[in-house]
Every structure is written in structure tokens, then in C-alpha cells.
PDB file of N, CA and C in Angstrom:
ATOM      1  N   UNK B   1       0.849  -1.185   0.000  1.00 51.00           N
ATOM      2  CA  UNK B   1       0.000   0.000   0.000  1.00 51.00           C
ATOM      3  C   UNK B   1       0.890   1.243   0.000  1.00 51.00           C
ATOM      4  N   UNK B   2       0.528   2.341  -0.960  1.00 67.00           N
ATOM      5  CA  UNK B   2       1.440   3.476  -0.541  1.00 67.00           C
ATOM      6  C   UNK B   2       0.692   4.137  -0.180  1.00 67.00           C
ATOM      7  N   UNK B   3       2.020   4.865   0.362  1.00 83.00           N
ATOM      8  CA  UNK B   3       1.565   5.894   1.492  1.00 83.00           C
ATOM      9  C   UNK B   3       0.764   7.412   0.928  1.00 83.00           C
ATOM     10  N   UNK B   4      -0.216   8.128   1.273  1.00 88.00           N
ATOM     11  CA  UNK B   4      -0.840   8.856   0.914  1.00 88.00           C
ATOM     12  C   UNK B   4       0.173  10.658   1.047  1.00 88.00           C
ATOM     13  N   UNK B   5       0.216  11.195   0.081  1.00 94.00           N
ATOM     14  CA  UNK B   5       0.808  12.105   0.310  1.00 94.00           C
ATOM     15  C   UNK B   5       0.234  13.599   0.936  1.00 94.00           C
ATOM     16  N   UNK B   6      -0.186  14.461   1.828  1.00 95.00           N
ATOM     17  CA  UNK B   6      -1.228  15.174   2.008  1.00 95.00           C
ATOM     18  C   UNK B   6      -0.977  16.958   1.838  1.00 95.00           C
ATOM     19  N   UNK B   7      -1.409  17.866   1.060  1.00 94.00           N
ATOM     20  CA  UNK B   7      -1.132  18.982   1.345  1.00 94.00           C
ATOM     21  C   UNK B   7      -1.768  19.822   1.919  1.00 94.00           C
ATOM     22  N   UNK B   8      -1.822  21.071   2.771  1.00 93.00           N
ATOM     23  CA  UNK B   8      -2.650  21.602   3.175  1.00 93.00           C
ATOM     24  C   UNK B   8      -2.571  23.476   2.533  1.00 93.00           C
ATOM     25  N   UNK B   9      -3.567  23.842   2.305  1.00 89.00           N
ATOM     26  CA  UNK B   9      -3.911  25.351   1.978  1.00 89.00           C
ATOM     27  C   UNK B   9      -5.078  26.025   2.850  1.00 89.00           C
ATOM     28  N   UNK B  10      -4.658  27.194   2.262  1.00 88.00           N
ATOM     29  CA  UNK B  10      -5.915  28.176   3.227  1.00 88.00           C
ATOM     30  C   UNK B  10      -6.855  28.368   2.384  1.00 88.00           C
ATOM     31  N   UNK B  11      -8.044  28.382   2.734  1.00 83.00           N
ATOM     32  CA  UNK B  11      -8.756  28.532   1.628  1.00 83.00           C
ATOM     33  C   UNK B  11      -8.920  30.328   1.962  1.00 83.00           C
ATOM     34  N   UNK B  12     -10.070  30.765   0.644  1.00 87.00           N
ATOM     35  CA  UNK B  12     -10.139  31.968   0.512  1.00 87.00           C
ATOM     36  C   UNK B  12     -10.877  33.154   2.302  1.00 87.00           C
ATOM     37  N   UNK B  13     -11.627  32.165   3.008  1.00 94.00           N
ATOM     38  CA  UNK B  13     -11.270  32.683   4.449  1.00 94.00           C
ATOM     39  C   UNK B  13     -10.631  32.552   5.479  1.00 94.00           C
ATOM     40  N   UNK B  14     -10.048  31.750   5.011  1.00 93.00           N
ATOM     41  CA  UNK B  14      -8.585  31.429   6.102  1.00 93.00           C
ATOM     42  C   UNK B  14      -8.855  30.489   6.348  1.00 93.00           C
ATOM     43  N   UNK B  15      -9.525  29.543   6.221  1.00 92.00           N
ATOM     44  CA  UNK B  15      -9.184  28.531   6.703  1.00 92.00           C
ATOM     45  C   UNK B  15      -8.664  27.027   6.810  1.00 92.00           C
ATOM     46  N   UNK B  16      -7.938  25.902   6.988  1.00 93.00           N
ATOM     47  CA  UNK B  16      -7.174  24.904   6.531  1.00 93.00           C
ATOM     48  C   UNK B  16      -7.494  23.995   5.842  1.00 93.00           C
ATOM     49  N   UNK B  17      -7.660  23.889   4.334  1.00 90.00           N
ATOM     50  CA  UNK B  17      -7.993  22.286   3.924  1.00 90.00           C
ATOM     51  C   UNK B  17      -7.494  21.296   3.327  1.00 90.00           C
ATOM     52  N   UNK B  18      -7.135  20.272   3.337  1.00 93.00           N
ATOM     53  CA  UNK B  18      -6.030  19.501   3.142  1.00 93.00           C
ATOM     54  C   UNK B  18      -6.440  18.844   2.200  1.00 93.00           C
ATOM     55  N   UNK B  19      -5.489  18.399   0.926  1.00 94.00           N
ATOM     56  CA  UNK B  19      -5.692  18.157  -0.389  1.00 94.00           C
ATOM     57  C   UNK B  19      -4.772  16.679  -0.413  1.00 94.00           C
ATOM     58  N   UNK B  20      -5.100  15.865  -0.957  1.00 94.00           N
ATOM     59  CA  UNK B  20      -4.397  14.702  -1.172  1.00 94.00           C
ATOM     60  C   UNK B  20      -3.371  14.499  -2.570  1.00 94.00           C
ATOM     61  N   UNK B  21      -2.106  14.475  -3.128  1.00 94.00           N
ATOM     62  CA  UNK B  21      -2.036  14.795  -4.354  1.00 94.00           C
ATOM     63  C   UNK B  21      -2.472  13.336  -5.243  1.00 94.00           C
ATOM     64  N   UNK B  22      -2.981  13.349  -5.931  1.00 92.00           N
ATOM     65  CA  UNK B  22      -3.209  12.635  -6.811  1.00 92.00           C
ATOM     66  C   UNK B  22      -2.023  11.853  -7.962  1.00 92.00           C
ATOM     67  N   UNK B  23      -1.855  13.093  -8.500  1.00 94.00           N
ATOM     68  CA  UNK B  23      -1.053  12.561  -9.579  1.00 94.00           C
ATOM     69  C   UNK B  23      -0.075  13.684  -9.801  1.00 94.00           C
ATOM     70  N   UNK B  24       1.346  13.504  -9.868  1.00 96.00           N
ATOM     71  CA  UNK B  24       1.901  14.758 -10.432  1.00 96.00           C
ATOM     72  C   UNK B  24       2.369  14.610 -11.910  1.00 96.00           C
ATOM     73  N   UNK B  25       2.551  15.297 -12.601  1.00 96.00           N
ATOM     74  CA  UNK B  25       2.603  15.130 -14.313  1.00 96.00           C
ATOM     75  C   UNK B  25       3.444  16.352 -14.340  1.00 96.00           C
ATOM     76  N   UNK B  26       4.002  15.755 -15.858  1.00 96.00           N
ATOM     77  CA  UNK B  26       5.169  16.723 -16.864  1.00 96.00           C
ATOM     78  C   UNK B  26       4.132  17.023 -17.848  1.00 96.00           C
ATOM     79  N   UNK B  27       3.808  18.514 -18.201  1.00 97.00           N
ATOM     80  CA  UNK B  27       3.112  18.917 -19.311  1.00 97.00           C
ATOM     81  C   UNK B  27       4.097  19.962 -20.098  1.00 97.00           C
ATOM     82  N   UNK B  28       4.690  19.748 -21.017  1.00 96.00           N
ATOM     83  CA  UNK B  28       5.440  20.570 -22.168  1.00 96.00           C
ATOM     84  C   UNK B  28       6.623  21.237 -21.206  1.00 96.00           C
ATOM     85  N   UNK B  29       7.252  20.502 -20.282  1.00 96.00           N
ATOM     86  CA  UNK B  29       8.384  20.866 -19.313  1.00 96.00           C
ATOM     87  C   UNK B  29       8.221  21.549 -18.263  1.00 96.00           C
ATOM     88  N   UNK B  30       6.747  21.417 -18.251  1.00 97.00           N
ATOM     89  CA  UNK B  30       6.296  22.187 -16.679  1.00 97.00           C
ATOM     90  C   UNK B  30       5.730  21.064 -15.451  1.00 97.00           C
ATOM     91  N   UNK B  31       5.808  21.754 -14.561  1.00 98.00           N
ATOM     92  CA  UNK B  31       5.476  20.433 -13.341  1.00 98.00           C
ATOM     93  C   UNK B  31       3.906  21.000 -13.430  1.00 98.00           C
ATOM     94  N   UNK B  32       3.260  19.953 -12.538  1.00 98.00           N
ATOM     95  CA  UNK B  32       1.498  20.012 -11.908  1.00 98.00           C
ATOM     96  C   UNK B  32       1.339  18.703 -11.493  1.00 98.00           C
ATOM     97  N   UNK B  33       0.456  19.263 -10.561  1.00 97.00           N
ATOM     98  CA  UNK B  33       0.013  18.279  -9.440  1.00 97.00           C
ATOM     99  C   UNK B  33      -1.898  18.177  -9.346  1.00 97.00           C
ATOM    100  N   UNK B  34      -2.034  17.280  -9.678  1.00 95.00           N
ATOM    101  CA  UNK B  34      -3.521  17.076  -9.317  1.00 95.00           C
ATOM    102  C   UNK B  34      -4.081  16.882  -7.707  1.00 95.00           C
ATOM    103  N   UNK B  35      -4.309  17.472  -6.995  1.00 95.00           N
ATOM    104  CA  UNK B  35      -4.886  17.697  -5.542  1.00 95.00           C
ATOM    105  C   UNK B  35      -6.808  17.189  -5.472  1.00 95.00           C
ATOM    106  N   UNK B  36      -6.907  16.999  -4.592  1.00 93.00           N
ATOM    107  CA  UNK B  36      -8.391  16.292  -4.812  1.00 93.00           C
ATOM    108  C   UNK B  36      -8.386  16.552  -3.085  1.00 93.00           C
ATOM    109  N   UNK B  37      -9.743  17.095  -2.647  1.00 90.00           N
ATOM    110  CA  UNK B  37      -9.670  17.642  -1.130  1.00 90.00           C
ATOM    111  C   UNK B  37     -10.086  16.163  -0.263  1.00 90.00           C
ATOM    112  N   UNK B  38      -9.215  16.172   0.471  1.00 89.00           N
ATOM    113  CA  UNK B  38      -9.556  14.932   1.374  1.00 89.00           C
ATOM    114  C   UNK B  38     -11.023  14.823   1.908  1.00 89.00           C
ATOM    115  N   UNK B  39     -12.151  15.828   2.154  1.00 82.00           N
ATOM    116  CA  UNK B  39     -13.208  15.565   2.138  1.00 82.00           C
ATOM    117  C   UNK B  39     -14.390  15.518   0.661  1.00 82.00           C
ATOM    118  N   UNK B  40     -13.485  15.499  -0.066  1.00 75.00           N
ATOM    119  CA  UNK B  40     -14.293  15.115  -1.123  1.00 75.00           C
ATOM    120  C   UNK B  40     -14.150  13.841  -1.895  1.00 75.00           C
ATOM    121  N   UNK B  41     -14.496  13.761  -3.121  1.00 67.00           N
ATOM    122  CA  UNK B  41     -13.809  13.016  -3.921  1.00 67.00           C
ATOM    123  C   UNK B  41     -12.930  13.231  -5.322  1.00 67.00           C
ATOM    124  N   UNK B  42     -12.211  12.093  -5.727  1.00 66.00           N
ATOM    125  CA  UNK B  42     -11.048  12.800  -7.019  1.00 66.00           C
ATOM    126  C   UNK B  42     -11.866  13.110  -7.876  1.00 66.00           C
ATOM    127  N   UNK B  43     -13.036  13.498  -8.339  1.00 72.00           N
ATOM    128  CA  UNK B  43     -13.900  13.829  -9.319  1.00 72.00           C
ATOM    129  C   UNK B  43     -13.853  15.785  -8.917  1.00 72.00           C
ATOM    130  N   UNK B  44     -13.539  15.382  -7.639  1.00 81.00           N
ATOM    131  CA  UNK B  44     -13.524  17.108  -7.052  1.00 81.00           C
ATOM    132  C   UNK B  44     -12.291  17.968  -7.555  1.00 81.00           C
ATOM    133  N   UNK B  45     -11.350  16.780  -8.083  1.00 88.00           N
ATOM    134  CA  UNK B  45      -9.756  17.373  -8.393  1.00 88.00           C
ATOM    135  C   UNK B  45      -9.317  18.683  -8.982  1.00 88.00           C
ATOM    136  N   UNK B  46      -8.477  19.290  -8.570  1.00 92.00           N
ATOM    137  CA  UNK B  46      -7.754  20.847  -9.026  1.00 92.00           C
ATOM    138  C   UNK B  46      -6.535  20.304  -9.864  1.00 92.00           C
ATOM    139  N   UNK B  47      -6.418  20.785 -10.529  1.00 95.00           N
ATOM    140  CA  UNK B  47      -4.543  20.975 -11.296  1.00 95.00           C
ATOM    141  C   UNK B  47      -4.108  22.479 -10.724  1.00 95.00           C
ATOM    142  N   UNK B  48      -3.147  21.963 -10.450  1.00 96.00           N
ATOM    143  CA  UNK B  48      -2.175  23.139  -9.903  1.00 96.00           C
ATOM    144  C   UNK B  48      -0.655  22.582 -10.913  1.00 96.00           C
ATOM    145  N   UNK B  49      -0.461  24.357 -11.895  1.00 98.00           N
ATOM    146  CA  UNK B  49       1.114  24.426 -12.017  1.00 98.00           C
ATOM    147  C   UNK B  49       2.171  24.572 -10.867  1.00 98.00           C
ATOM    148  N   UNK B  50       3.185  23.725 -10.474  1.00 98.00           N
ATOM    149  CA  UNK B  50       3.860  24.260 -10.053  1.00 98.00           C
ATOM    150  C   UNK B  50       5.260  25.060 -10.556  1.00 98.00           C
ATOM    151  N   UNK B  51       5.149  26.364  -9.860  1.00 97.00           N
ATOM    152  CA  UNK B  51       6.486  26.741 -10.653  1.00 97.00           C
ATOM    153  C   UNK B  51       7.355  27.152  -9.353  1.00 97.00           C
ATOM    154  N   UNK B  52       8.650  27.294  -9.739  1.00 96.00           N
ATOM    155  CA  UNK B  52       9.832  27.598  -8.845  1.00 96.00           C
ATOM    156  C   UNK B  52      10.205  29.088  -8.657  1.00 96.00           C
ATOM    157  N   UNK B  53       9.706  29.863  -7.264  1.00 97.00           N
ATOM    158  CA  UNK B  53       9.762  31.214  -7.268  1.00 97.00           C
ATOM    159  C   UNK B  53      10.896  31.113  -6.035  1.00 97.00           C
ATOM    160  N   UNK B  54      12.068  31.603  -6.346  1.00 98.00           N
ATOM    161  CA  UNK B  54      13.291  32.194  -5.533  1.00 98.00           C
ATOM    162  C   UNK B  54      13.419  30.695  -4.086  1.00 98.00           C
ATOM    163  N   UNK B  55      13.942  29.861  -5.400  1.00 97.00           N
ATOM    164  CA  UNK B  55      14.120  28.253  -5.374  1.00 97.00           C
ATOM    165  C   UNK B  55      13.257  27.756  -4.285  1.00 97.00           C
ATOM    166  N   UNK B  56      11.933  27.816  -3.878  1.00 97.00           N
ATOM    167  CA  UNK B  56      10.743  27.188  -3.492  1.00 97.00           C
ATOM    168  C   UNK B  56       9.435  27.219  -4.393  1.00 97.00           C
ATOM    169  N   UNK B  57       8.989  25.959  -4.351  1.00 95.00           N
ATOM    170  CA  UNK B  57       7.757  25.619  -4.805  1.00 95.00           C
ATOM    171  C   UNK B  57       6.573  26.604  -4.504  1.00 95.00           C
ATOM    172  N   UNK B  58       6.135  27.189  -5.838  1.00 95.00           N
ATOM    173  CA  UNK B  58       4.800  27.503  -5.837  1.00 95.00           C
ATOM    174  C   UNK B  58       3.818  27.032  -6.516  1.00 95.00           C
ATOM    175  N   UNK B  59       2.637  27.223  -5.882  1.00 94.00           N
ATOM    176  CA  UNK B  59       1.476  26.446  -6.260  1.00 94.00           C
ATOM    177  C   UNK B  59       0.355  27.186  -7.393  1.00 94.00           C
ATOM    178  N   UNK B  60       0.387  27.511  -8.230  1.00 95.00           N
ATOM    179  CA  UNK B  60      -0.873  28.117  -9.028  1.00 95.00           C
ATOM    180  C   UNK B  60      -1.902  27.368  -9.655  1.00 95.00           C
ATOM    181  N   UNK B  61      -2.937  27.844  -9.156  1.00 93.00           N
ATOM    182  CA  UNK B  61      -4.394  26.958  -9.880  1.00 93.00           C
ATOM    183  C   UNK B  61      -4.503  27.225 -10.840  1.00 93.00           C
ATOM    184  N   UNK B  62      -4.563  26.144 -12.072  1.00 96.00           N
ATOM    185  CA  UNK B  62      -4.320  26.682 -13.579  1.00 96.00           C
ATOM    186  C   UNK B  62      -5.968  27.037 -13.909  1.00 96.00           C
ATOM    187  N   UNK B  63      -6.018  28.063 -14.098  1.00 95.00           N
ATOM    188  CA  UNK B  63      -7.369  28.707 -14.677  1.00 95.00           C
ATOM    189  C   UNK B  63      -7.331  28.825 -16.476  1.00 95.00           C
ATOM    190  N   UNK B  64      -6.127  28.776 -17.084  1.00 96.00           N
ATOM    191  CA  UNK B  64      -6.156  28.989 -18.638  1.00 96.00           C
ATOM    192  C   UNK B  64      -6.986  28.157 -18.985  1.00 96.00           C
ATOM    193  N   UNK B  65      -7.945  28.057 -19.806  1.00 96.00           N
ATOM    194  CA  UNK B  65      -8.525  27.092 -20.626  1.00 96.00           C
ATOM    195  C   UNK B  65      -7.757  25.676 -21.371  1.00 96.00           C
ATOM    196  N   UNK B  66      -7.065  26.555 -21.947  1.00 97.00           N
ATOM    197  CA  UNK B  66      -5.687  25.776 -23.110  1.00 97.00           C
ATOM    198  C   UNK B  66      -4.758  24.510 -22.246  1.00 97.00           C
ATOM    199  N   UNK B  67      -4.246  25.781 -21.188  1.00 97.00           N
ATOM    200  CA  UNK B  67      -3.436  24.942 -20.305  1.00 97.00           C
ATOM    201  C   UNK B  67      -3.917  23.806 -19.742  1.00 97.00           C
ATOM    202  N   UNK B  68      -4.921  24.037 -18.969  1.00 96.00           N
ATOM    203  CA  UNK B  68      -5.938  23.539 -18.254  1.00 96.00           C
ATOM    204  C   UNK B  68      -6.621  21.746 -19.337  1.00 96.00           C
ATOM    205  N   UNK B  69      -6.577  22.409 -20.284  1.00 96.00           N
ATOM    206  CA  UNK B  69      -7.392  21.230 -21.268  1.00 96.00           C
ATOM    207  C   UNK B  69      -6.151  20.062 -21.759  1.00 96.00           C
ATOM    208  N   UNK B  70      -4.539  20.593 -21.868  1.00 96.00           N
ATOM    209  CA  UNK B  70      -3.650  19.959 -21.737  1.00 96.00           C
ATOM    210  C   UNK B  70      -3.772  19.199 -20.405  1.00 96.00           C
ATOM    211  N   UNK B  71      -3.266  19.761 -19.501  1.00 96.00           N
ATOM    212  CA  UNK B  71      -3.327  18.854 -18.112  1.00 96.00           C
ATOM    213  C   UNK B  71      -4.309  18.117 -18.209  1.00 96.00           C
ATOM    214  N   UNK B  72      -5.317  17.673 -18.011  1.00 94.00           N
ATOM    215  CA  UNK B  72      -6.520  17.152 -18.117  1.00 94.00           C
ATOM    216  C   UNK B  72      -6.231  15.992 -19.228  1.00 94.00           C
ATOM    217  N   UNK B  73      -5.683  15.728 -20.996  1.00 95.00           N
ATOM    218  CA  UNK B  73      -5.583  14.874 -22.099  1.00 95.00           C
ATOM    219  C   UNK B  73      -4.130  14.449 -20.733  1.00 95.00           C
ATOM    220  N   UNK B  74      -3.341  15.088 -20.604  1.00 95.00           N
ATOM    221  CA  UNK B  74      -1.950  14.300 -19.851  1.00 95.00           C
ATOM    222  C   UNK B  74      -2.488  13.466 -18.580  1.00 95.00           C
ATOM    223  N   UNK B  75      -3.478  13.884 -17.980  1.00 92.00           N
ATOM    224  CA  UNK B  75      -4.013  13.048 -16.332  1.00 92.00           C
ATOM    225  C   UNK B  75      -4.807  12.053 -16.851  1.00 92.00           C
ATOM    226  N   UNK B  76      -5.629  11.994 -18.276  1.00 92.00           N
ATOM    227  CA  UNK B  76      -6.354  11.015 -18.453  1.00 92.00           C
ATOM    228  C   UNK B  76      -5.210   9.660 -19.514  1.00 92.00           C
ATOM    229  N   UNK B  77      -4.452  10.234 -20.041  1.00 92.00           N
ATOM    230  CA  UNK B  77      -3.116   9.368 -20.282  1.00 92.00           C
ATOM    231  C   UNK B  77      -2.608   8.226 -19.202  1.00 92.00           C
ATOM    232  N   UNK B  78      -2.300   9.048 -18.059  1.00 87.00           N
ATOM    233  CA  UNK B  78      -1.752   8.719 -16.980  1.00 87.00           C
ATOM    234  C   UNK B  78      -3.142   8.063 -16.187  1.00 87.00           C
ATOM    235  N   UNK B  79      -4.131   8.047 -16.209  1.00 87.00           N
ATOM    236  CA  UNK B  79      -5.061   7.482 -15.421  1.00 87.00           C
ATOM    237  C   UNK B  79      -5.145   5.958 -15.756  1.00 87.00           C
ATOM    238  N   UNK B  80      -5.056   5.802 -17.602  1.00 87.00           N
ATOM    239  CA  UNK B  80      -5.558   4.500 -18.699  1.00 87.00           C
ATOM    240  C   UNK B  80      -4.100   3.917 -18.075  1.00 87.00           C
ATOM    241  N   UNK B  81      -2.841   4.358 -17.698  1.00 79.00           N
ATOM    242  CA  UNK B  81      -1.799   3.557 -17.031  1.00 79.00           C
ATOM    243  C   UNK B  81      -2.211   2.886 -16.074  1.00 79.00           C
ATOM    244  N   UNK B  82      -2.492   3.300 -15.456  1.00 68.00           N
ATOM    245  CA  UNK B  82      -2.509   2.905 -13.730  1.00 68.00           C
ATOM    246  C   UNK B  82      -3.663   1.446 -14.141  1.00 68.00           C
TER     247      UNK B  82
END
């Protein structure tokens, strides 16, 4: 069994909710992480780019359409694996 990996954010009133990552993926040399909130389910899932701001991880919720519709053909790639 592996072990579950867990992240936590604030949401938009402050307060803590913890995201499980799902899947992390390479899209056109960029990192992202699929997060899915531990009280929900992975149908609930976010893509987040991560990019590297002053050598720590940041997290951005990909809102582009384009981008967004890439991640999504790359997670369902990676899903028909598993």
C-alpha cells in the first residue's frame, strides 16, 4: 500500500484544507500536481502548475482554458496507465 501524500492550503477565508495529491505530471516541461480535497472526492480534483519562485515551490491553480485542457488529455493518459 502506498503511502498517501497530504497537502494543506488556506482557503479563501482562512481557513485549513487539506488536499491529497493525486497525480503529479510533466506537461510541455512544466510540473502540476492534481490535488483532490480529502473531504471530497477525485472527481472534485484541481490541477495546480507548479512553478519555482526564488528556489521554493509555488502552487498556481491553472485557470487557462488551453493549459488547463492539456493537463486534463496528460491526467487522463496517466489514469488509462494505472
Amino acid at each position: 500500500m502506498t503511502e498517501r501524500e497530504i497537502m494543506a492550503f488556506k482557503d479563501e477565508s482562512g481557513e485549513k484544507v487539506d488536499f491529497e495529491v493525486v497525480a503529479k505530471l510533466k506537461v510541455e516541461s512544466k510540473d502540476y500536481m492534481i490535488l483532490a480535497p480529502l473531504d471530497g472526492n477525485e472527481e472534485d480534483a484541481f490541477a495546480f502548475r507548479v512553478d519555482i519562485e526564488n528556489g521554493k515551490p509555488v502552487y498556481n491553480f491553472v485557470e487557462d482554458e488551453k493549459e488547463f485542457e492539456k493537463v486534463q488529455n496528460q491526467y487522463k493518459a496517466y489514469t488509462e496507465k494505472e
